[in-house]
XYZ file of C-alpha atoms in Angstrom:
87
model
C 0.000 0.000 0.000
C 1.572 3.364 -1.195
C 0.638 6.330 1.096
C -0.201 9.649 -1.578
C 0.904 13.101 0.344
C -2.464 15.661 -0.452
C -0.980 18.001 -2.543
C -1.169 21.189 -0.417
C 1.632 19.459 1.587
C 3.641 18.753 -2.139
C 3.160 22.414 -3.068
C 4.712 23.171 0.699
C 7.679 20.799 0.566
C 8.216 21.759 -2.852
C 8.041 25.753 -1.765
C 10.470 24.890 1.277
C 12.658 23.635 -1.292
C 12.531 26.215 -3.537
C 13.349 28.733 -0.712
C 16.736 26.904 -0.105
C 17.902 27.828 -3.627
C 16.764 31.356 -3.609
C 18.172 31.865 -0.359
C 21.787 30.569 -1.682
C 20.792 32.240 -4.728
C 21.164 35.437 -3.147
C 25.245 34.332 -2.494
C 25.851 33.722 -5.520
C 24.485 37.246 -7.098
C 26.092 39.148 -5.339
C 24.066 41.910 -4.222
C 21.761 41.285 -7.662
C 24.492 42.421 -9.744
C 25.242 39.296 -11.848
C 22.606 38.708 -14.150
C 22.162 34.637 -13.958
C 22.524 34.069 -10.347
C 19.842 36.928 -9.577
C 17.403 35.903 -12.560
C 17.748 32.623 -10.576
C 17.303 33.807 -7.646
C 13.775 36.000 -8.687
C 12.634 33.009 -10.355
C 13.496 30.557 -7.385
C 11.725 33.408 -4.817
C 8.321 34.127 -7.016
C 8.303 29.810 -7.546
C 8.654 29.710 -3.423
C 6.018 32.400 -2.760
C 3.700 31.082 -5.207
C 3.762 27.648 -3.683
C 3.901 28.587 -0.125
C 0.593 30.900 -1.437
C -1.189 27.623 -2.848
C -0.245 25.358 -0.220
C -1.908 28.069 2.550
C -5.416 27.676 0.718
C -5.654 24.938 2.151
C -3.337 24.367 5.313
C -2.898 26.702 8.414
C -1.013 29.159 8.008
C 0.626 28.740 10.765
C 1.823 25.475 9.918
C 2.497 25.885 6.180
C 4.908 29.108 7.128
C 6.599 27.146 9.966
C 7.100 24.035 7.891
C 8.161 26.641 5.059
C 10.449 28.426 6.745
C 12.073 25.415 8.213
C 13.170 23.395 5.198
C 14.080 26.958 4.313
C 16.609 27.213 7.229
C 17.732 23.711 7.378
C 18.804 23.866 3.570
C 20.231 26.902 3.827
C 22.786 26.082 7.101
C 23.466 23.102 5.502
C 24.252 24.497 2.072
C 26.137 26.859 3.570
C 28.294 24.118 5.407
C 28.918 22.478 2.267
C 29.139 25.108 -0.374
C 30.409 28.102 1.199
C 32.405 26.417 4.386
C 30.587 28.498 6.923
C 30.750 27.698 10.566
């Protein structure tokens, strides 16, 4: 038996996600003044908002912007780590 997640919670995870690589995004641009990195960045950020937007239809907000914002964090500290050798 395969268990289906509802899809407010895909849009959420998939937001969370997204926040992660406009987050690093924002490294990597430099202040928004190289062009790729910060088109990625915009992209990655409206994607995340949008998502976070669709998956709060139908979940509490409370819990869709908590869950949001902590894939967000995770990813990013552990990005960080990896990519950019932070403490």
């Amino acid at each position: 038996m395969t268990t289906v997640l509802p899809m407010p919670w895909v849009y959420l995870i998939i937001a969370g996600l997204l926040e992660v690589c406009w987050a690093i995004g924002l490294k990597y641009s430099h202040g928004f003044t190289k062009p790729v990195p910060s088109l990625f960045t915009l992209v990655t950020l409206a994607g995340s908002m949008f998502l976070l937007a669709k998956a709060a239809q139908s979940l509490p907000i409370g819990t869709a912007y908590g869950v949001w914002v902590g894939i967000g964090a995770l990813g990013a500290a552990i990005l960080g780590i990896v990519l950019f050798h932070e403490a």
